Short mmCIF file of C-alpha atoms in Angstrom, two decimals:
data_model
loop_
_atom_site.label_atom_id
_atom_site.label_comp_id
_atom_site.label_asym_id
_atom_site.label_seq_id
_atom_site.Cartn_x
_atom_site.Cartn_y
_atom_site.Cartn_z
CA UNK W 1 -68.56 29.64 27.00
CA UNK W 2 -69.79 29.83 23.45
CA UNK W 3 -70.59 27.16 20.58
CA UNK W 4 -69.00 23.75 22.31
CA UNK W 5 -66.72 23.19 18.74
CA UNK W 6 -66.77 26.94 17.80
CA UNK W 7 -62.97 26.57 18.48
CA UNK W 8 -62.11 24.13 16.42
CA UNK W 9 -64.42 25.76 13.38
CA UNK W 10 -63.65 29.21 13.47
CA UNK W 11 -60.69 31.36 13.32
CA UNK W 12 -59.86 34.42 14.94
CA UNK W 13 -61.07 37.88 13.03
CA UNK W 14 -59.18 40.97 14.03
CA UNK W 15 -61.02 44.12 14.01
CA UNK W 16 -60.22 46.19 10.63
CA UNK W 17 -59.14 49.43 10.45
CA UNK W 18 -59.20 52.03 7.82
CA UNK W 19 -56.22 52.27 4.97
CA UNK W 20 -53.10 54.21 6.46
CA UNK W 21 -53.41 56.37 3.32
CA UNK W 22 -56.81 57.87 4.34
CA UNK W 23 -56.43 57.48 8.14
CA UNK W 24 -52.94 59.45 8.56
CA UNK W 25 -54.96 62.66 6.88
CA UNK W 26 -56.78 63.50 10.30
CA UNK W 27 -56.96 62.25 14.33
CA UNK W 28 -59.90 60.53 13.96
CA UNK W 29 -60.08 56.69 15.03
CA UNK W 30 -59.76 53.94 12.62
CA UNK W 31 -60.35 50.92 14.08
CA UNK W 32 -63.75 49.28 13.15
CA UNK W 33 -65.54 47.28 15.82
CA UNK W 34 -67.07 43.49 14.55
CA UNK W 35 -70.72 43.19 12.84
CA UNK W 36 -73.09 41.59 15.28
CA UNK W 37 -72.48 38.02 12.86
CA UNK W 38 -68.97 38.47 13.56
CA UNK W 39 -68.71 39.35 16.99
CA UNK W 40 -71.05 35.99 17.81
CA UNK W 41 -68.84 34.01 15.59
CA UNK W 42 -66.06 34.94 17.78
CA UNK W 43 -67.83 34.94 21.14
CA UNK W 44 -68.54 30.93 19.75
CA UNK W 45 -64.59 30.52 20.20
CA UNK W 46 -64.64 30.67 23.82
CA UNK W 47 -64.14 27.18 25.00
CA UNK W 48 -65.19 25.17 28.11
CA UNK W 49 -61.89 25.65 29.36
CA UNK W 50 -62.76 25.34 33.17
CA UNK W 51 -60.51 27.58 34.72
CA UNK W 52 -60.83 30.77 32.85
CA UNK W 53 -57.61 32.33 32.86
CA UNK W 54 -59.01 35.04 30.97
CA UNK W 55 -60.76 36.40 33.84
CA UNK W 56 -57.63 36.54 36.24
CA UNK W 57 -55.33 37.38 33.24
CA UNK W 58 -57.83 40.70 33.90
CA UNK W 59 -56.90 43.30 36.69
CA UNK W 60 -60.18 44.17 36.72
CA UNK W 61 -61.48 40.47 36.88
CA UNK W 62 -63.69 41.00 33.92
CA UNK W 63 -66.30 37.35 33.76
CA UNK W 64 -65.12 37.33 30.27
CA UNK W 65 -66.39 33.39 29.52
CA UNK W 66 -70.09 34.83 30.46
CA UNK W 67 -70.47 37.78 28.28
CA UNK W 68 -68.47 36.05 25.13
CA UNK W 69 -71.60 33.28 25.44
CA UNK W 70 -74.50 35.95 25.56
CA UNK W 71 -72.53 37.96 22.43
CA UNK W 72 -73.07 34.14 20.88
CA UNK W 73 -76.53 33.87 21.98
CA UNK W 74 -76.96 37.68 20.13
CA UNK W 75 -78.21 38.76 24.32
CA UNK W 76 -76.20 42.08 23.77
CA UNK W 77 -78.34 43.83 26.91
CA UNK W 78 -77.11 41.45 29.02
CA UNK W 79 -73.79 41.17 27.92
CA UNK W 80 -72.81 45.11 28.57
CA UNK W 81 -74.90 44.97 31.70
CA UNK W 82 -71.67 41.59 33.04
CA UNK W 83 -69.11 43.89 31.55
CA UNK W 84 -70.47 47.09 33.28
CA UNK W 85 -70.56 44.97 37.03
CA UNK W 86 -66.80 45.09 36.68
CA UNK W 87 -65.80 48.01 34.46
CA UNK W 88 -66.82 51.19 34.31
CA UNK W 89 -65.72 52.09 31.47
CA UNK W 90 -65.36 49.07 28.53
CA UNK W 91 -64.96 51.90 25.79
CA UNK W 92 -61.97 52.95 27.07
CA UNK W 93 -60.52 49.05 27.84
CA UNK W 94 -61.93 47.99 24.53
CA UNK W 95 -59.97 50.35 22.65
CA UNK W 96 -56.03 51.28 24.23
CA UNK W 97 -56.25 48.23 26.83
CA UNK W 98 -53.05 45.74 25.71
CA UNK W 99 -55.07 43.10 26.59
CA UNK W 100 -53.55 40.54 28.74
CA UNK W 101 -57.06 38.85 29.43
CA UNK W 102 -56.19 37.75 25.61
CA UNK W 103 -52.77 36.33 26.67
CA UNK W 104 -53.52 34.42 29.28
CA UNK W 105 -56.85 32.66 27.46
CA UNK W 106 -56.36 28.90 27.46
CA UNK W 107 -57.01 28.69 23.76
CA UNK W 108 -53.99 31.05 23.50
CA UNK W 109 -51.41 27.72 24.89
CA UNK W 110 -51.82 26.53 21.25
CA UNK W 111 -53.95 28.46 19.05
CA UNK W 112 -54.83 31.77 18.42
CA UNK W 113 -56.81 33.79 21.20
CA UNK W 114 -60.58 34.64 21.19
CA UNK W 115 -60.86 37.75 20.23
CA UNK W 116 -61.73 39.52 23.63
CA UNK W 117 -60.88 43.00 23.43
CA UNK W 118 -62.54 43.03 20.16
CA UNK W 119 -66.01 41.85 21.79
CA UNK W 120 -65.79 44.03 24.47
CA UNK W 121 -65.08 47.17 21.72
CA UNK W 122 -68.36 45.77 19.86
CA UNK W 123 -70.69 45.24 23.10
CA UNK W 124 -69.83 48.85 25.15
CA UNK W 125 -70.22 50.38 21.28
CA UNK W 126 -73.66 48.55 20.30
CA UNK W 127 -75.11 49.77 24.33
CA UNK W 128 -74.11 53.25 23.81
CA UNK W 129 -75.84 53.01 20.24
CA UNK W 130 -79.18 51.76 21.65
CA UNK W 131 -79.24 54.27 24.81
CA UNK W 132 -78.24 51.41 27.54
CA UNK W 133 -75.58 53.11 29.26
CA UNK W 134 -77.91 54.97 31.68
CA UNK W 135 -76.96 56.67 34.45
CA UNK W 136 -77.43 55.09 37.96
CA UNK W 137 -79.02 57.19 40.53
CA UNK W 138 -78.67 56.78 44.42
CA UNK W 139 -81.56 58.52 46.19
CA UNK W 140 -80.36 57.49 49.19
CA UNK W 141 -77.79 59.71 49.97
CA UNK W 142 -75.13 59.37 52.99
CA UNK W 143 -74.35 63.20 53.48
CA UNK W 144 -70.42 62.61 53.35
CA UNK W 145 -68.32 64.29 51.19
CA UNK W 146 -65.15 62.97 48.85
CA UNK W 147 -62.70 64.88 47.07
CA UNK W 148 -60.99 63.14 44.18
CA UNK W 149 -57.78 64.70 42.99
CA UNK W 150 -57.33 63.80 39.14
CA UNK W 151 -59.52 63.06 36.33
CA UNK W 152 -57.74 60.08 34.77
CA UNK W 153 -59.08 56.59 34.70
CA UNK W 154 -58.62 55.53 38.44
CA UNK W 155 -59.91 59.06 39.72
CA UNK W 156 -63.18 58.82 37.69
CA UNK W 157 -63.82 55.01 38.77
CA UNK W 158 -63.28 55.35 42.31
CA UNK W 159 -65.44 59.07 41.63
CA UNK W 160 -68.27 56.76 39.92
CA UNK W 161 -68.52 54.27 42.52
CA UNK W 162 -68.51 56.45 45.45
CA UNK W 163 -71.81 58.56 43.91
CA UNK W 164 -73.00 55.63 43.28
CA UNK W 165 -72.52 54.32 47.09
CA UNK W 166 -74.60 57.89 47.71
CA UNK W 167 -71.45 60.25 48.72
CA UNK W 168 -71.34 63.90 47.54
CA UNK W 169 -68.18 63.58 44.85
CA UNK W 170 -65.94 66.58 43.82
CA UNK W 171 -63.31 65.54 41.02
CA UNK W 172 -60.28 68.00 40.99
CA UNK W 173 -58.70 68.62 37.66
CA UNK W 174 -55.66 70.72 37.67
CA UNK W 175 -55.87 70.83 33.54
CA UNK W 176 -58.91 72.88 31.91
CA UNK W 177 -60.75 69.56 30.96
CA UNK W 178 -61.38 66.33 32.77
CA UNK W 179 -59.63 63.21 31.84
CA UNK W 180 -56.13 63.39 32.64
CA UNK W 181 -53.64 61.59 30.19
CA UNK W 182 -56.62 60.12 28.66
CA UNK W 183 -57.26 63.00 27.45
CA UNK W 184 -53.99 64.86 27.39
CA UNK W 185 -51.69 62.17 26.58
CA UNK W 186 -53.79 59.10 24.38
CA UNK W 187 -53.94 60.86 20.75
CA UNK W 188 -57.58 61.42 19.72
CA UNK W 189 -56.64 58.61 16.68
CA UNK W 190 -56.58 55.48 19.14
CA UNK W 191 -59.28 57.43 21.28
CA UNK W 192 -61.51 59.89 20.61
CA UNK W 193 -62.47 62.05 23.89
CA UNK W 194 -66.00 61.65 23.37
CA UNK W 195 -65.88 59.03 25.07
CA UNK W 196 -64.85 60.89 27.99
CA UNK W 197 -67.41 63.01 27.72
CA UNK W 198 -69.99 60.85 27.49
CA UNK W 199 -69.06 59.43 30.49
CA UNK W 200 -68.85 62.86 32.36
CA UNK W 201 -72.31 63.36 31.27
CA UNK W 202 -73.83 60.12 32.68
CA UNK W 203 -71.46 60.81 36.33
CA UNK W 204 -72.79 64.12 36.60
CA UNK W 205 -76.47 63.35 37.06
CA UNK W 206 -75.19 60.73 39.29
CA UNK W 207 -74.09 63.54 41.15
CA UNK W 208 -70.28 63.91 40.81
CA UNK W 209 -69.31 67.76 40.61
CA UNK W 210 -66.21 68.54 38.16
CA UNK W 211 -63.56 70.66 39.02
CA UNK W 212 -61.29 72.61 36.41
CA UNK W 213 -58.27 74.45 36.91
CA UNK W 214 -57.93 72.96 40.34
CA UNK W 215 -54.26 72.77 40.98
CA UNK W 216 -53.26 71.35 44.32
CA UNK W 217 -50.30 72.77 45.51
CA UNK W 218 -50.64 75.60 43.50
CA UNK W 219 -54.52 77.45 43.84
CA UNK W 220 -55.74 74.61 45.86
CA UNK W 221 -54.52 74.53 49.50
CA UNK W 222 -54.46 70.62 50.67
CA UNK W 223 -55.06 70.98 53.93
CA UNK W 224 -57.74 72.99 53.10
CA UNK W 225 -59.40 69.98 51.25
CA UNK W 226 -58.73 67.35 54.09
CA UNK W 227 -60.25 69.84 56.58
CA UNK W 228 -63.35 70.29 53.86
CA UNK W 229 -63.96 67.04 52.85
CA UNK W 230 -64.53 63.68 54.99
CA UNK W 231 -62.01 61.53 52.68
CA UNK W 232 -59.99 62.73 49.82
CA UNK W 233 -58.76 60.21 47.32
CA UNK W 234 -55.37 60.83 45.55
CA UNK W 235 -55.35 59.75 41.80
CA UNK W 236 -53.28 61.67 40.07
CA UNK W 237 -51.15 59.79 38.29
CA UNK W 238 -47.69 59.19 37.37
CA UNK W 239 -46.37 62.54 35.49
CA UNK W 240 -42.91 62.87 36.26
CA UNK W 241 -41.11 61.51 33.12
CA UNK W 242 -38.02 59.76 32.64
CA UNK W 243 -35.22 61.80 31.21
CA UNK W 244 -32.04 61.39 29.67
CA UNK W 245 -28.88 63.21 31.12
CA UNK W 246 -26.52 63.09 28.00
CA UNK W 247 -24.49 65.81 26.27
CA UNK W 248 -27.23 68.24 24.38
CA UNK W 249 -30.08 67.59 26.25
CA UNK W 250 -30.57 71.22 26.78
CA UNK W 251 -30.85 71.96 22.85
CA UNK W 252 -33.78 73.53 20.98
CA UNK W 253 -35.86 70.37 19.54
CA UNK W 254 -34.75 67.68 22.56
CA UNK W 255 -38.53 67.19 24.29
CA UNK W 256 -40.20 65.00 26.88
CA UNK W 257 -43.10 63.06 24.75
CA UNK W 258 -45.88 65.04 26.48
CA UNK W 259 -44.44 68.31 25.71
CA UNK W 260 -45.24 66.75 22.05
CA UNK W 261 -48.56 65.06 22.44
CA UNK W 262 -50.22 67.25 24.99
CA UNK W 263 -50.57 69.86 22.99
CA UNK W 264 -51.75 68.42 19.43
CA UNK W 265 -54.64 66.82 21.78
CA UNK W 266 -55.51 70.36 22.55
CA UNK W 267 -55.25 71.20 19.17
CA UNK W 268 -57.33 68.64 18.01
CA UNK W 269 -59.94 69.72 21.21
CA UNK W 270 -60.00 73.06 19.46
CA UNK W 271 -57.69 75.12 21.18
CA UNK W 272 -55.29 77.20 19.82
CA UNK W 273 -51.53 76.83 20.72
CA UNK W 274 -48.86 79.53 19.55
CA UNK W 275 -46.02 77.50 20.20
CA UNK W 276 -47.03 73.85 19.01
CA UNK W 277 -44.36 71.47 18.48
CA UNK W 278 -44.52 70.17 14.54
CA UNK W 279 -42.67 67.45 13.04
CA UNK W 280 -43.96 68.87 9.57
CA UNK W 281 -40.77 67.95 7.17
CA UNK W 282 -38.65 66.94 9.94
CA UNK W 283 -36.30 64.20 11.08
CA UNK W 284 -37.97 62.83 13.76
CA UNK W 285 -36.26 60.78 16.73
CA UNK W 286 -38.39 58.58 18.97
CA UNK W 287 -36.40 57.36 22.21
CA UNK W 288 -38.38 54.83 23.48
CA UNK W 289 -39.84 51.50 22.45
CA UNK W 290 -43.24 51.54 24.45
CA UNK W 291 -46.89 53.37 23.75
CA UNK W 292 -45.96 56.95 24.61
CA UNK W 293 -42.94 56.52 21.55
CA UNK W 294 -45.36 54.62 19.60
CA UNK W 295 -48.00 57.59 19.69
CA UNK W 296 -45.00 59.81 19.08
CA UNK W 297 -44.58 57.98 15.89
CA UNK W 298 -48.40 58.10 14.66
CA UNK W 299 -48.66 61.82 16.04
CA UNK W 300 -45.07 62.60 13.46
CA UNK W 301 -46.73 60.55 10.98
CA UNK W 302 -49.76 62.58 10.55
CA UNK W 303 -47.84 65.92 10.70
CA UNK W 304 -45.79 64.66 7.91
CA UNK W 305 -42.44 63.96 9.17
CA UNK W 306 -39.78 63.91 6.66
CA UNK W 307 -38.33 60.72 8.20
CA UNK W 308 -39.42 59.03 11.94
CA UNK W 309 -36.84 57.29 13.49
CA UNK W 310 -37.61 54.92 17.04
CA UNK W 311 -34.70 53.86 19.07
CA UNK W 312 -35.01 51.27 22.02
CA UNK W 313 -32.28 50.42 24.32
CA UNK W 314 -33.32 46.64 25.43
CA UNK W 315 -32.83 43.77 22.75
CA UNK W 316 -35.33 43.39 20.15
CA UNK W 317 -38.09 41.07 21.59
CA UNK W 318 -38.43 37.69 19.46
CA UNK W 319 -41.61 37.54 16.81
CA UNK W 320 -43.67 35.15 18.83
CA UNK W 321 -43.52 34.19 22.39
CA UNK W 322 -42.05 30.82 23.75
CA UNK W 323 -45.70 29.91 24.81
CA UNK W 324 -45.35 26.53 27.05
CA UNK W 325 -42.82 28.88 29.22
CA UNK W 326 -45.02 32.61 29.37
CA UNK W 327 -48.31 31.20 29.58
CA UNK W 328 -51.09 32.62 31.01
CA UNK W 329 -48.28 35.42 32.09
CA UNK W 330 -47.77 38.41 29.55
CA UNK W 331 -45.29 37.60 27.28
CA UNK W 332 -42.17 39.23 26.10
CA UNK W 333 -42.49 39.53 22.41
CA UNK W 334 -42.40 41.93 19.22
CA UNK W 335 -45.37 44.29 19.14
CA UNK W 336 -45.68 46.48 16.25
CA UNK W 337 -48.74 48.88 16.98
CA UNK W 338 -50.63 50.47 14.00
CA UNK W 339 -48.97 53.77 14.21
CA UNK W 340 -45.56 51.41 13.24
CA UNK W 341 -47.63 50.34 10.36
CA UNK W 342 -47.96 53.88 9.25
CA UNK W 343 -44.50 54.45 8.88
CA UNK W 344 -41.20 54.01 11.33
CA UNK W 345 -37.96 53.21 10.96
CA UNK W 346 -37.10 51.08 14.10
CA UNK W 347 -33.98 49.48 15.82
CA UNK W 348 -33.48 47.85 19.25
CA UNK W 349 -30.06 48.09 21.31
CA UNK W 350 -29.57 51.30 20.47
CA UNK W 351 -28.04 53.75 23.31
CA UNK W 352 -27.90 57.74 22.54
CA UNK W 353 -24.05 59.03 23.47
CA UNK W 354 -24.95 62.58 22.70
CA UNK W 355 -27.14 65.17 20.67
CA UNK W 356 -25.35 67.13 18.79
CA UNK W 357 -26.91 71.26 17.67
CA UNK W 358 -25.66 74.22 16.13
CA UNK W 359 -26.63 77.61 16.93
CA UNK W 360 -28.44 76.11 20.30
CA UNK W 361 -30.55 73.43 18.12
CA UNK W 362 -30.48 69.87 17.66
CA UNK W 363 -28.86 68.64 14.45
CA UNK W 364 -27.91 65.33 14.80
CA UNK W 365 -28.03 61.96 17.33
CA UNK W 366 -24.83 60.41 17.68
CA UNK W 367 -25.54 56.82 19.24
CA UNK W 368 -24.25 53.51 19.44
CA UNK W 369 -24.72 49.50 19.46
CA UNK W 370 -24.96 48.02 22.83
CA UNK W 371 -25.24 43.85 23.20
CA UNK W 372 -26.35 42.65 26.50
CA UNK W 373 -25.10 39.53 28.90
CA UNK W 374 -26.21 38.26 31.80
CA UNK W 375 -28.45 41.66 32.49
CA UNK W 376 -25.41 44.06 31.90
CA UNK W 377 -24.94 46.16 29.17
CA UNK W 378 -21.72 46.97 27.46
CA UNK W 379 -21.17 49.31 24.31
CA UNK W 380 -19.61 47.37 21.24
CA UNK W 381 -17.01 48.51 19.92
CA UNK W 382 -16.83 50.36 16.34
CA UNK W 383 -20.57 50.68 16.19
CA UNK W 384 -20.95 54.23 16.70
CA UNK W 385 -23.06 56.34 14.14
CA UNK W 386 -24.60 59.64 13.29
CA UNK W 387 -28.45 60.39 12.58
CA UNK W 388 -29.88 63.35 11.58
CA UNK W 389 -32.71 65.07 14.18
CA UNK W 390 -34.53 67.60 14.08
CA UNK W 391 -36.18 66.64 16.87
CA UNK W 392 -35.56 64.47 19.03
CA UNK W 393 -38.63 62.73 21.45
CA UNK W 394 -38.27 61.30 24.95
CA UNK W 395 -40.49 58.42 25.46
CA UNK W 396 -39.14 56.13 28.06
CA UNK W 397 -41.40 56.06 30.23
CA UNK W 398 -42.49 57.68 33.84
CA UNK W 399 -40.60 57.25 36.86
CA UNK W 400 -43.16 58.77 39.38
CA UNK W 401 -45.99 61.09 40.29
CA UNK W 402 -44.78 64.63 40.87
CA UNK W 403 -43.63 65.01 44.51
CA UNK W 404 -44.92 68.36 45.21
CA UNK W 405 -48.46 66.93 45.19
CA UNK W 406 -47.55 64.05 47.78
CA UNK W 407 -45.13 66.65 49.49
CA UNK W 408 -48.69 68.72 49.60
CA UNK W 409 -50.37 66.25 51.55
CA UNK W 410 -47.36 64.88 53.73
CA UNK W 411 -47.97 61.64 52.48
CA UNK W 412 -45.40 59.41 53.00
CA UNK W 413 -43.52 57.60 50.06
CA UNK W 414 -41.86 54.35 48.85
CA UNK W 415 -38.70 53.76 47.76
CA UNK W 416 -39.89 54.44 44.03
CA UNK W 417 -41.45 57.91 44.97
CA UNK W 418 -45.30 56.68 44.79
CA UNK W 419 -47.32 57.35 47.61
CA UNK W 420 -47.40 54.09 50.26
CA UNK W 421 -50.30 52.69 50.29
CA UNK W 422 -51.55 49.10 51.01
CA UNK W 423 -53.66 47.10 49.24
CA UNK W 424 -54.93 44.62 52.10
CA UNK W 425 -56.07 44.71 54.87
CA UNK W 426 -57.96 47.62 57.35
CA UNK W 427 -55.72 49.67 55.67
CA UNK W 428 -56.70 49.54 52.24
CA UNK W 429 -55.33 52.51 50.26
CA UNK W 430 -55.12 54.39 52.81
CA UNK W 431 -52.14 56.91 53.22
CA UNK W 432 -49.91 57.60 56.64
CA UNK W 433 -52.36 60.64 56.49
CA UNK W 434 -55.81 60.86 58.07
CA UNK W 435 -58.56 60.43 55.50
CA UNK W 436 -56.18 60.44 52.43
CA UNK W 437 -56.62 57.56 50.04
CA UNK W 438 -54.09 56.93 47.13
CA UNK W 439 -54.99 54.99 44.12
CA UNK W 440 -53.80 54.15 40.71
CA UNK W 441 -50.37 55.32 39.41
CA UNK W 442 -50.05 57.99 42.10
CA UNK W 443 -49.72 54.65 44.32
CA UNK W 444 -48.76 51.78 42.12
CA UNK W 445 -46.75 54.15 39.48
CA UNK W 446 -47.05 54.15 35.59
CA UNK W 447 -48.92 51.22 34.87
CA UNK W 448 -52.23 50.25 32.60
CA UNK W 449 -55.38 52.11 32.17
CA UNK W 450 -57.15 48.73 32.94
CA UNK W 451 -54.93 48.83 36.36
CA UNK W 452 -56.36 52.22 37.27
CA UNK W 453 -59.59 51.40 36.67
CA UNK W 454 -59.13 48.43 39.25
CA UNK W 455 -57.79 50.73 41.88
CA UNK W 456 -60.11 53.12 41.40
CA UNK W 457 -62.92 51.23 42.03
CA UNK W 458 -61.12 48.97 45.06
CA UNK W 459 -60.05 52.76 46.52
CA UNK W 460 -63.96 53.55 46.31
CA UNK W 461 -64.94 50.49 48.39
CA UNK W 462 -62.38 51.18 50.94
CA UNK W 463 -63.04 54.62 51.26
CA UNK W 464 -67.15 53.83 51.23
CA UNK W 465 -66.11 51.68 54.36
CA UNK W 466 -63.75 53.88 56.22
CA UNK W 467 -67.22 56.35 56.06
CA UNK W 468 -69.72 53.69 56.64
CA UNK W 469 -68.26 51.26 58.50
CA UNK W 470 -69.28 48.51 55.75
CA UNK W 471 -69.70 48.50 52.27
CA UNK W 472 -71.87 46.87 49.47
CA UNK W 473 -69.70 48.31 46.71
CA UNK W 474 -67.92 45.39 44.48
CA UNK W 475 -64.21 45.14 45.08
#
């Protein structure tokens, strides 16, 4: 905990960020992490609460209570060396992670919550600053080897931990850089990749080879890597978008979100793309009320849409959670992320009846008002309208990974498309297929970075015993 009656003295102080007027001019990020006096003033807030919530609020069962008390006490080496024992990587939690550590913190049942992402952005930030993220070295090494396919969160935690258990590690990327969707599908604004690279660094003179342009399926035979390798862990995501089957679809200006945001990340990364999508002077439709639309929305913004539209199906959410019934769950409630600051239009129960083009390209969205009862939803009546689009953005989310990579492996599948794999158990992520792990949003599908990073490292241990017979890697 921190200062016994800091809770009852201080308020909460949210990071600040950088005017939308000078922040919308380039991809940099904006968010500023606390001062050292602030960041202890807010690590005082943690109370003696007994049962910290916080910490099982946290996939990754981050000891929150202990490193908010050594931010108080100023003991900032300590502090990142309790985050680092469950996260690998705090810079990427501390700055897209929703936080639901913050929602289920007991000061949160009537008060405001301490500020926990925002301590974890300042401690990762102030280690990196003063050379304390080192790498960590196994001499003693076990002569197995593990292929991990994907570069994204839960493929570079499970990658990290098995170097670190003294395996030879090969991370497959099928893109030409590592990182996956972080870095291919978080804009550089709300995450540099940097970051990324940093890490890469420090993982590569732990040992961990990376792979570009590895495509399996396509110049990468899978069987070829079972037979190679002594495990291979699956972790590449959840790709396969959700689209919409209405009338138009098929017109000029109608994309998934990736097809959008993939390529200004490149752009940004210094590459040069002929056929970029710009919403420069456009009318811009956002379909989809979650992170990919709301990234959408900052990535039109900066492009300088002529107008940015973002339509979501479900109800609007109430302003502020009905606590005494959510808590510590994660609530349902109105979230309007800093890319909404910068500019949206927005509306809730809105269903899209068709697209309308001429000459093969979208002109128009022709939608209507939908009220729902009792978990059905029925159109109401009279409430149709017209928009104009220029281009229209589908962000509603990913239904699976893609099945040619599982179909690759003859791994067998649930019901949602993921690949089957426990959690418990001897069988701990691992696949109907000999040596083949699956972990992350290839097994659990689209889900949190925070929730990768927990299954990459639990995927690690299992895999570290299926070679060894034991393991002293965390869980």
């Amino acid at each position: 905990m921190g200062k016994v009656t800091g809770f009852m003295e201080f308020e909460r102080l949210s990071e600040a960020n950088l005017p939308v007027q000078d922040r919308v001019k380039n991809y940099k990020e904006f968010v500023l992490h606390l001062t050292d006096d602030q960041a202890k003033q807010q690590g005082a807030r943690c109370m003696d609460c007994g049962i910290p919530f916080c910490t099982t609020g946290c996939p990754i069962n981050n000891i929150i209570p202990d490193w908010n008390d050594l931010v108080y006490h100023q003991d900032w080496r300590s502090a990142i060396d309790v985050l680092h024992s469950t996260n690998n990587f705090p810079e990427f939690t501390g700055r897209i992670c929703p936080a639901p550590c913050e929602a289920a913190c007991t000061l949160n049942i009537n008060a405001d919550a301490v500020g926990i992402k925002s301590i974890e952005h300042a401690i990762i930030d102030k280690a990196w600053e003063n050379d304390w993220v080192q790498p960590q070295v196994n001499p003693n090494k076990t002569g197995k080897k593990v292929a991990v396919v994907g570069s994204g969160p839960a493929g570079l935690a499970a990658a990290q931990q098995l170097a670190r258990a003294g395996h030879s590690v090969v991370v497959l990327e099928k893109n030409s850089r590592i990182g996956g969707l972080l870095r291919y599908g978080i804009p550089d604004f709300k995450m540099e990749k940097s970051h990324i690279d940093r890490r890469m660094a420090q993982m590569e003179v732990e040992g961990v080879e990376f792979r570009v342009n590895q495509h399996v399926g396509e110049n990468v035979n899978a069987d070829d890597l079972v037979a190679e390798f002594d495990a291979v862990v699956l972790a590449a995501g959840a790709e396969q978008p959700r689209d919409l089957p209405v009338t138009g679809r098929e017109l000029d200006g109608v994309h998934f979100a990736m097809d959008f945001l993939t390529p200004q990340n490149k752009v940004v990364a210094g590459d040069t793309i002929p056929d970029q999508i710009k919403a420069t002077g456009k009318h811009v439709i956002v379909i989809g009320g979650g992170d990919t639309g709301s990234d959408c929305v900052g990535t039109s913004n900066r492009h300088g849409a002529l107008s940015i539209t973002q339509f979501e199906l479900m109800p609007q959410p109430p302003e502020k959670e009905n606590k005494e019934l959510v808590w510590p769950n994660w609530p349902l409630k109105l979230r309007t992320s800093s890319s909404h600051e910068e500019g949206a239009n927005r509306d809730w129960s809105i269903t899209t009846k068709e697209l309308i083009g001429e000459n093969g390209k979208v002109v128009a969205l022709k939608g209507a008002r939908v009220e729902w009862k009792d978990g059905k939803m029925s159109e109401i009546a009279g409430s149709e309208f017209t928009i104009p689009a220029d281009l229209v953005f589908l962000a509603m989310g990913f239904v699976s990974p893609i099945q040619k990579l599982l179909e690759a492996f003859g791994v067998e599948k649930d019901n949602r498309g993921n690949a089957k794999a426990a959690t418990e158990g001897d069988a701990s992520y691992k696949t109907n297929k000999d040596k083949v792990f699956a972990a992350g949003d290839v097994r659990r599908g689209q889900s949190l970075v925070v929730w990768a990073i927990r299954e990459g490292r639990q995927a690690a241990r299992a895999v570290d015993e299926f070679l060894m017979g034991s393991s002293v890697l965390p869980r």
